XYZ file of C-alpha atoms in Angstrom:
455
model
C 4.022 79.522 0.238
C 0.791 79.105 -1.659
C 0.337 75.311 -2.598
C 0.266 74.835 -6.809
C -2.877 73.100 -7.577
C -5.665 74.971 -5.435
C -6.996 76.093 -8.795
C -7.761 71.948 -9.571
C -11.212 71.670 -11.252
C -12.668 68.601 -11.421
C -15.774 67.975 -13.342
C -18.915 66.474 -12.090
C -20.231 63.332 -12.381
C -23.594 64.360 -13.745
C -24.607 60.958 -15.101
C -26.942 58.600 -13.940
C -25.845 54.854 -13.488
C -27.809 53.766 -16.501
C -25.386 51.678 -18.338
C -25.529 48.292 -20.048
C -22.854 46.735 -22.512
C -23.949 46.733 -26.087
C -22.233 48.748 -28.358
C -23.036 49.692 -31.997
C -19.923 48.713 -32.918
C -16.058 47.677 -31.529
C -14.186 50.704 -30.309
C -11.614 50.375 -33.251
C -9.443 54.140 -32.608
C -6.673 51.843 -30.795
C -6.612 49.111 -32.883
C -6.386 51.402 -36.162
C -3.660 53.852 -34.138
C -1.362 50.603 -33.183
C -1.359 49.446 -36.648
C 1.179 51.990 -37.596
C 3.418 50.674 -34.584
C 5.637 49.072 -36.888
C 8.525 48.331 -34.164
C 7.492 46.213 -31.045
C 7.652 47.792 -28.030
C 6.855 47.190 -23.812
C 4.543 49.078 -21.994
C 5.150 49.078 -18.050
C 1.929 49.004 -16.640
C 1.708 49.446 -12.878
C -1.822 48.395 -11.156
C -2.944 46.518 -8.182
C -5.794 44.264 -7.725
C -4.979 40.172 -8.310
C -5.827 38.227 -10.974
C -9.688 36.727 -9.422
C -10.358 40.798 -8.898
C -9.424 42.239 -11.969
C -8.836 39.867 -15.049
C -5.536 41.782 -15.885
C -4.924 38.817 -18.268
C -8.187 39.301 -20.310
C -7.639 42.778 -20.607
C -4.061 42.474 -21.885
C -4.850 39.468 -24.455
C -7.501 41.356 -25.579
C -5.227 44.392 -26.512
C -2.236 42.467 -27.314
C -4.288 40.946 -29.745
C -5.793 44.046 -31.559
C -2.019 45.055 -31.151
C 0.519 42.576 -31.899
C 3.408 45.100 -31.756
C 2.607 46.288 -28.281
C 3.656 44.302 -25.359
C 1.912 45.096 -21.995
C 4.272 44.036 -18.849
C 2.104 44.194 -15.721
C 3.777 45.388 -12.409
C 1.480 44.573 -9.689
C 2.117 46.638 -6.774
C -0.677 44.914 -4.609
C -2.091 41.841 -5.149
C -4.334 42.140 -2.149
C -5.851 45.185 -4.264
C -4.772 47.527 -0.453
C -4.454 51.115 -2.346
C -2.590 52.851 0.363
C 0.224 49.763 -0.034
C -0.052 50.436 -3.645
C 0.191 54.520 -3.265
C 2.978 53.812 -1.600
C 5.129 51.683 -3.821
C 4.304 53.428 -6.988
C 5.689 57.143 -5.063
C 8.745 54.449 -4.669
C 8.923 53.420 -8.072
C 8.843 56.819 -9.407
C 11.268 57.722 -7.082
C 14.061 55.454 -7.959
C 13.559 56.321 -11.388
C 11.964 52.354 -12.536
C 10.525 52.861 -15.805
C 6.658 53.165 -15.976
C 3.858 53.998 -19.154
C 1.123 53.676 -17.557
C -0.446 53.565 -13.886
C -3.591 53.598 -12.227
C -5.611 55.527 -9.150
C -8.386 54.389 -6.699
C -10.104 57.663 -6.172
C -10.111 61.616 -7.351
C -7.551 62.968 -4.358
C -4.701 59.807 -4.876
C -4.838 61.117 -9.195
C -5.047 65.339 -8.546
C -1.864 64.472 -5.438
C 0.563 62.917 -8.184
C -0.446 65.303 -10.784
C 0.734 67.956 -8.612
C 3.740 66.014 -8.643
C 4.170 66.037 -12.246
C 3.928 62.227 -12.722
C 1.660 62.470 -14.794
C 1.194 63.412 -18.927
C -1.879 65.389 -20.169
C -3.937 63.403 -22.927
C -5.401 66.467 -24.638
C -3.294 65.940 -27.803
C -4.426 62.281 -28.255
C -7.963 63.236 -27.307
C -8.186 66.226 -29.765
C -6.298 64.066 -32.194
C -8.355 60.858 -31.969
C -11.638 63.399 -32.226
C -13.710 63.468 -29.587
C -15.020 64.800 -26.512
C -13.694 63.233 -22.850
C -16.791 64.527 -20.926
C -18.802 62.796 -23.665
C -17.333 59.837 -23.734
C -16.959 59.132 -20.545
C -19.526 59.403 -17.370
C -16.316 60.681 -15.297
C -14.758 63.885 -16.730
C -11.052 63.606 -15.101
C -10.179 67.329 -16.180
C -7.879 69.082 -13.838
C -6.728 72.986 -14.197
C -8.245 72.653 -17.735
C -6.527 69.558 -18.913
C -7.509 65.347 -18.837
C -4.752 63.598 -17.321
C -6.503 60.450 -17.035
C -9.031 58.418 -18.494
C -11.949 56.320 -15.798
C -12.721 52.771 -15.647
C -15.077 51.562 -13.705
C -18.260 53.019 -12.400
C -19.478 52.442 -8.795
C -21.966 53.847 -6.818
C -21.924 52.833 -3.150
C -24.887 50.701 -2.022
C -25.733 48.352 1.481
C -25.288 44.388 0.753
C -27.566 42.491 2.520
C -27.512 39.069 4.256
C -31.042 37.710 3.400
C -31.012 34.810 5.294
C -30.475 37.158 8.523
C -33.077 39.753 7.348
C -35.695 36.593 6.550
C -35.172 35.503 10.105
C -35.362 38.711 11.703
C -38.641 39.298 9.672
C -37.048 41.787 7.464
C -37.790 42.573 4.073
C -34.728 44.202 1.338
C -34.825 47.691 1.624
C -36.014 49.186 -2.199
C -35.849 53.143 -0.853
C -35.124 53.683 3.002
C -33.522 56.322 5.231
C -30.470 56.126 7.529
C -32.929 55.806 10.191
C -34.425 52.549 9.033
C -31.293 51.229 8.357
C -30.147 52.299 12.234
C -33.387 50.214 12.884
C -32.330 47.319 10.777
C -29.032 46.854 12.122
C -30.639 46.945 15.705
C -33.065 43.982 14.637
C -30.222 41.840 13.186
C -27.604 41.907 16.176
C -27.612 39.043 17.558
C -25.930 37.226 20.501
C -23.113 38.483 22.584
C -19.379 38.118 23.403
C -16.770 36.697 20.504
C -19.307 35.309 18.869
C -22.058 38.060 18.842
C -23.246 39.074 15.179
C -23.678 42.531 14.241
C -26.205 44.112 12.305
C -23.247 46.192 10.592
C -19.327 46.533 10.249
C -18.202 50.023 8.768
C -14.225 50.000 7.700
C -12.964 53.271 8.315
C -12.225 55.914 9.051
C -9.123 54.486 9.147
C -5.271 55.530 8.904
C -6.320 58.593 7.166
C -8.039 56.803 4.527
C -11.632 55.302 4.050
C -12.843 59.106 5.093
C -16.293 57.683 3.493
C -17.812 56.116 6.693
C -17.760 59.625 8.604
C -19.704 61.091 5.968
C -22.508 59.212 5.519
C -25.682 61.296 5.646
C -23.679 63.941 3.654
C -22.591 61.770 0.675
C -26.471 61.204 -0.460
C -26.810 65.359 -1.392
C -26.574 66.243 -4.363
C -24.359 68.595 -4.089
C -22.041 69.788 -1.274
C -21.494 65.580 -0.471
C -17.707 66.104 0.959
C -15.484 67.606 3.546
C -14.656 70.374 1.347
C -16.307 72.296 -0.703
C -15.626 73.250 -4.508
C -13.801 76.203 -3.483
C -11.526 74.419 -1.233
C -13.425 76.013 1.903
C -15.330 74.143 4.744
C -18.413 72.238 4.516
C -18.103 71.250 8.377
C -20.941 73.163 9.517
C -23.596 71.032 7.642
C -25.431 69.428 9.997
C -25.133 66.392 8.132
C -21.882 66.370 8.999
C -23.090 66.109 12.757
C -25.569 64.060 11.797
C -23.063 61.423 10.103
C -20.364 61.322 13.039
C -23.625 61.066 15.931
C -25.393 58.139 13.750
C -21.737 56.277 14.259
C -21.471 57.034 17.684
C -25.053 55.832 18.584
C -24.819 52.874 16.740
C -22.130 51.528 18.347
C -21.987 52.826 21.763
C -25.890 53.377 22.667
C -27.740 50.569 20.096
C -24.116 48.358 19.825
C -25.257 47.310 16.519
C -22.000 47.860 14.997
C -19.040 46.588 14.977
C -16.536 48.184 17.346
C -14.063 50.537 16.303
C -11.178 49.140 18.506
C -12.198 45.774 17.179
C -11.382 46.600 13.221
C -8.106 48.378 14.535
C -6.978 46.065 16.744
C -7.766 42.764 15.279
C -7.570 44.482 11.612
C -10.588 44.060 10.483
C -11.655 43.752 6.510
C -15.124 44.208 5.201
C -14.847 41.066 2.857
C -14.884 37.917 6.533
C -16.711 40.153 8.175
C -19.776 40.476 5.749
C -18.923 36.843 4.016
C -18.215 35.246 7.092
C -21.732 36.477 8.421
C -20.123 38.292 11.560
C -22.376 41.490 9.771
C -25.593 40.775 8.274
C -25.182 44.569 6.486
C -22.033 46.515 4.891
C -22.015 49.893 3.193
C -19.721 50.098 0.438
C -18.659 50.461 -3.038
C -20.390 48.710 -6.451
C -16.909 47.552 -6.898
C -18.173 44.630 -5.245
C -20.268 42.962 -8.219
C -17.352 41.172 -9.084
C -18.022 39.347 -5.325
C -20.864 39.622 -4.142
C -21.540 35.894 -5.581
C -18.773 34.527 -3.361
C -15.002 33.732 -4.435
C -12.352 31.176 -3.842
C -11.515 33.354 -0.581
C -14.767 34.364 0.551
C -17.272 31.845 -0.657
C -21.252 33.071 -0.379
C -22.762 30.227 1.977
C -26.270 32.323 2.234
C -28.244 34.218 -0.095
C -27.310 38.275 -0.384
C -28.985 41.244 -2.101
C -28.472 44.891 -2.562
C -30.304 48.161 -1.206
C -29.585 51.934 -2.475
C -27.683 53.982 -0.193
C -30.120 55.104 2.638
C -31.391 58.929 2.320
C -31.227 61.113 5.322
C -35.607 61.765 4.588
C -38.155 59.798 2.718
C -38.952 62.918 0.810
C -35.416 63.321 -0.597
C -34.299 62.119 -4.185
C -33.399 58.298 -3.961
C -30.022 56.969 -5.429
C -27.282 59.465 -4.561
C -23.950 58.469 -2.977
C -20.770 58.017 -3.148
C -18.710 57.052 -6.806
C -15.583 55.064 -7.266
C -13.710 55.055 -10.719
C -10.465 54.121 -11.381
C -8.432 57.095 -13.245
C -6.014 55.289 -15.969
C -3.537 57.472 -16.288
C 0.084 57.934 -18.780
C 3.438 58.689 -16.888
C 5.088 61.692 -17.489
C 8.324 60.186 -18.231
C 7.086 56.760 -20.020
C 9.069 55.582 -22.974
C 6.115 55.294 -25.111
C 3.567 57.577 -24.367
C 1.421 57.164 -27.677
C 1.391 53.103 -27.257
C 0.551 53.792 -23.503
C -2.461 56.211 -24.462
C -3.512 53.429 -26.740
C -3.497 50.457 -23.754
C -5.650 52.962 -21.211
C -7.878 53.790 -24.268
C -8.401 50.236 -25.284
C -8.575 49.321 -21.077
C -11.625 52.286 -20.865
C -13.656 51.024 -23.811
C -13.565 47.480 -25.127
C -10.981 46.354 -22.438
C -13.420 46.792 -19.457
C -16.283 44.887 -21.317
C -13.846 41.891 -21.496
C -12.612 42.571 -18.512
C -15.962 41.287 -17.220
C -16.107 42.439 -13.938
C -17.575 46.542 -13.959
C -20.148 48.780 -15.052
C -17.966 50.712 -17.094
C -17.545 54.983 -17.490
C -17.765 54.512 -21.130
C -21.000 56.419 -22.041
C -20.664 54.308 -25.373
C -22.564 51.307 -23.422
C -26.240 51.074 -24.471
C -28.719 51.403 -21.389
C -30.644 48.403 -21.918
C -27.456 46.123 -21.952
C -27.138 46.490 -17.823
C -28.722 42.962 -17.183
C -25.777 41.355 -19.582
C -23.448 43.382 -17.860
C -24.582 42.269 -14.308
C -24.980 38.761 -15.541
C -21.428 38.442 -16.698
C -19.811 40.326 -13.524
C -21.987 37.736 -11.626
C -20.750 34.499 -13.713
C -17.814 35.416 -12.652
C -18.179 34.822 -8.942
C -17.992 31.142 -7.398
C -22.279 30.867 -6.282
C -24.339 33.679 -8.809
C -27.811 31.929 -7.870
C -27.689 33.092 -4.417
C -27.704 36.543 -5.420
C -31.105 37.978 -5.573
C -30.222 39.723 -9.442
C -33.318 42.051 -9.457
C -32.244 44.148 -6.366
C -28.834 44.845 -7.732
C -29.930 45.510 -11.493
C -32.650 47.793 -9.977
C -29.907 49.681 -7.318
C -27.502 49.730 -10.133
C -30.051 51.231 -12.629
C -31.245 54.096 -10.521
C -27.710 54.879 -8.643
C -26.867 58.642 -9.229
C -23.622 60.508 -8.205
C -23.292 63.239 -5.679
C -21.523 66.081 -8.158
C -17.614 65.263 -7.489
C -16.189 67.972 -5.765
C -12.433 68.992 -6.432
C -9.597 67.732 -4.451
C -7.282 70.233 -2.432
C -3.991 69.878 -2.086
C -4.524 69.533 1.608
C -7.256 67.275 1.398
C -4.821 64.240 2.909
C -3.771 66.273 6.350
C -7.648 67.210 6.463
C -8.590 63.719 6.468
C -5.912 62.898 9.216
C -6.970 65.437 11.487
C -10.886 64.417 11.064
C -9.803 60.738 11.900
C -7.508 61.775 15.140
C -10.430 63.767 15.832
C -12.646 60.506 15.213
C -10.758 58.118 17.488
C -10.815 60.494 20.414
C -14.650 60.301 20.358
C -15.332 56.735 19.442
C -12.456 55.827 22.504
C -14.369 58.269 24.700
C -11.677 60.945 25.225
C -13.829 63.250 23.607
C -17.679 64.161 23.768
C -19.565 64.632 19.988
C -19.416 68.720 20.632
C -16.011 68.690 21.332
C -15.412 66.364 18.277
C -16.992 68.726 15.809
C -15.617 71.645 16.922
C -12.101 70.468 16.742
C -12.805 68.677 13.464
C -14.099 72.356 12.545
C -11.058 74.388 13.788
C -8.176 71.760 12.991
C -9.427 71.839 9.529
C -9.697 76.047 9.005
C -6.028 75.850 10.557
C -5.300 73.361 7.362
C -7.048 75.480 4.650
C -5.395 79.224 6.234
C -2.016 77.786 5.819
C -2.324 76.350 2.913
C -2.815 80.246 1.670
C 0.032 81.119 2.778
């Protein structure tokens, strides 16, 4: 049987990261819409993240506070901020029927996936009512098979953060425009030592479990277009050579250069980007802007050198700098919440105003005034337990000229696609498997997936 939601569209980020934090003026829509709440009510709100991560309170002071009648009750479903653990509990939750206004997803495939399901409302009637345009407003346009089910948060472009003191002693300078090649040449430079104790010159966390699909697609992810697995109609975009070229960089950097962390390592000992970079056992990760609200050290992982930022290495120095990756979160109303218009006001207020107080991301919100980025960076980095040991410039500057690759549409088999290319993974990084045999079985496994989900 044909799978439902093959016909998903969503939009493209077409938006550079140019955003700052002043406004012209508050967003007032939910304020003014809550004001004719008369009767109190709760809002279930289901999210993950802890407090240090994502100043949940802030945000819900700052709405309760525009809207006294409105109660937000906060269900954390991860306090360790693990998205798979929180996937998981919220399928639960809706399961067993536990009430729920509003949730939240990490990524474009975990939001289209419970669509599908149907736990989720369409916002088009608020939107249209309140008066304005999502694709304007936002730098994310969440449509899917020609509705919005979802409003974004955050905006994140991945980028490399940098141990200074390790590059300084290796003679190393931070990167302002490089290839993958330099940084393969990097990470060489700043290994260092052997055995237990033997420093890498970079740790990348996945793929892993199906999930963090990312790492095997580095050289592809900095196209403009075409960045993914899949392409926009659902077919294969395994015979890009960038594809090869992503998968062979992995493979040489930790078998041939061992400049990377082992694979069996992070599996076996369960390995987290945060000690690993933090605790200097990698001088270099690759990985999402969602890190601002770190990167200055925390009660956890406290900064005890100086870091900086690089843009997400090209595949040639002639290419367009800044493309990669993008992370949003998609705030989203439950299909069966109790009070749908109160919830649409909380992810409204949590997308605008609430992310500002929030204090911790570049926001979506297009409403954010360019020249405003150095306030925003400067209160993210406030935040964090050792600011002055963040070099400021390199991460305004990375943040400022970060572009998205366009967003391509999730499948409906997008989930057993990234399984099969992270068997497929693990049989060549354990050495079961040579890199041709690798690719061609990534190839065929995933036509099998896309044929039958025609069917």
């Amino acid at each position: 049987m044909k799978k439902t939601i093959t016909s998903i569209i969503c939009g493209a980020v077409t938006i550079s990261l140019l955003a700052g934090c002043g406004t012209d003026k508050p967003n007032t829509t939910a304020t003014s819409t809550a004001a004719a709440s008369a009767k109190p009510v709760t809002i279930k709100f289901h999210a993950y993240g802890s407090e240090a991560q994502q100043n949940w309170s802030k945000i819900i002071d700052g709405f309760q506070t525009k809207n006294p009648n409105i109660k937000v009750d906060l269900i954390n479903l991860s306090e360790k901020g693990d998205t798979q653990e929180y996937a998981k509990k919220l399928d639960l939750s809706a399961a067993s029927g536990e009430d729920m206004d509003v949730m939240m997803f990490s990524e474009a495939g975990m939001y289209a996936q419970r669509v599908a399901l149907g736990m989720v409302a369409p916002l088009d009637e608020y939107i249209s009512k309140e008066g304005y345009k999502e694709s304007e407003e936002y730098k994310v346009d969440t449509q899917l098979n020609g509705k919005y089910y979802a409003l974004p948060g955050k905006f994140n472009p991945w980028y490399v953060m940098l141990n200074t003191d390790h590059l300084k002693e290796a003679g190393l300078e931070v990167p302002k425009d490089w290839t993958w090649t330099e940084f393969q040449d990097y990470a060489k430079k700043l290994t260092k030592g052997d055995g237990p104790t033997k420093r890498y010159g970079t740790y990348f966390h996945g793929p892993q479990g199906g999930g963090w699909l990312e790492f095997m697609r580095l050289a592809l992810a900095n196209q403009p277009d075409n960045s993914d697995y899949l392409k926009a109609d659902g077919t294969s975009n395994l015979d890009s050579p960038l594809f090869r070229k992503s998968v062979e960089m992995r493979y040489q950097m930790e078998k041939v250069d061992k400049s990377s962390t082992p694979y069996t390592d992070m599996i076996s000992q369960k390995l987290n980007y945060r000690p690993q970079f933090f605790n200097q056992s990698a001088s270099m990760i690759v990985i999402g802007s969602w890190m601002n609200s770190e990167i200055g050290g925390t009660e956890q992982f406290p900064l005890n050198f100086k870091a900086a930022v690089a843009p997400f290495p090209k595949n040639n120095a002639s290419d367009p700098s800044g493309y990669s990756m993008v992370t949003t979160d998609f705030y989203a109303v439950s299909a069966k919440a109790k009070h749908p218009q109160e919830a649409y006001q909380f992810i409204r207020y949590l997308t605008t105003d609430g992310i500002l107080v929030q204090g911790k991301y570049v926001p979506s919100w297009s409403k954010v005034k360019n020249d405003q980025l150095g306030q925003i960076v400067d209160t993210i980095l406030k935040g964090t337990k050792n600011p002055e040991k963040v070099d400021r410039d390199s991460l305004i500057t990375v943040l400022t000229n970060a572009r998205a690759s366009k967003l391509v549409p999730p499948a409906t088999y997008q989930a057993d696609v990234y399984k099969a290319l992270n068997e497929e993974y693990e049989k060549l990084i354990l050495d079961k498997q040579n890199l041709d045999a690798m690719i061609k079985n990534s190839q065929d496994r995933t036509q099998k997936i896309i044929d039958a989900a025609k069917k």
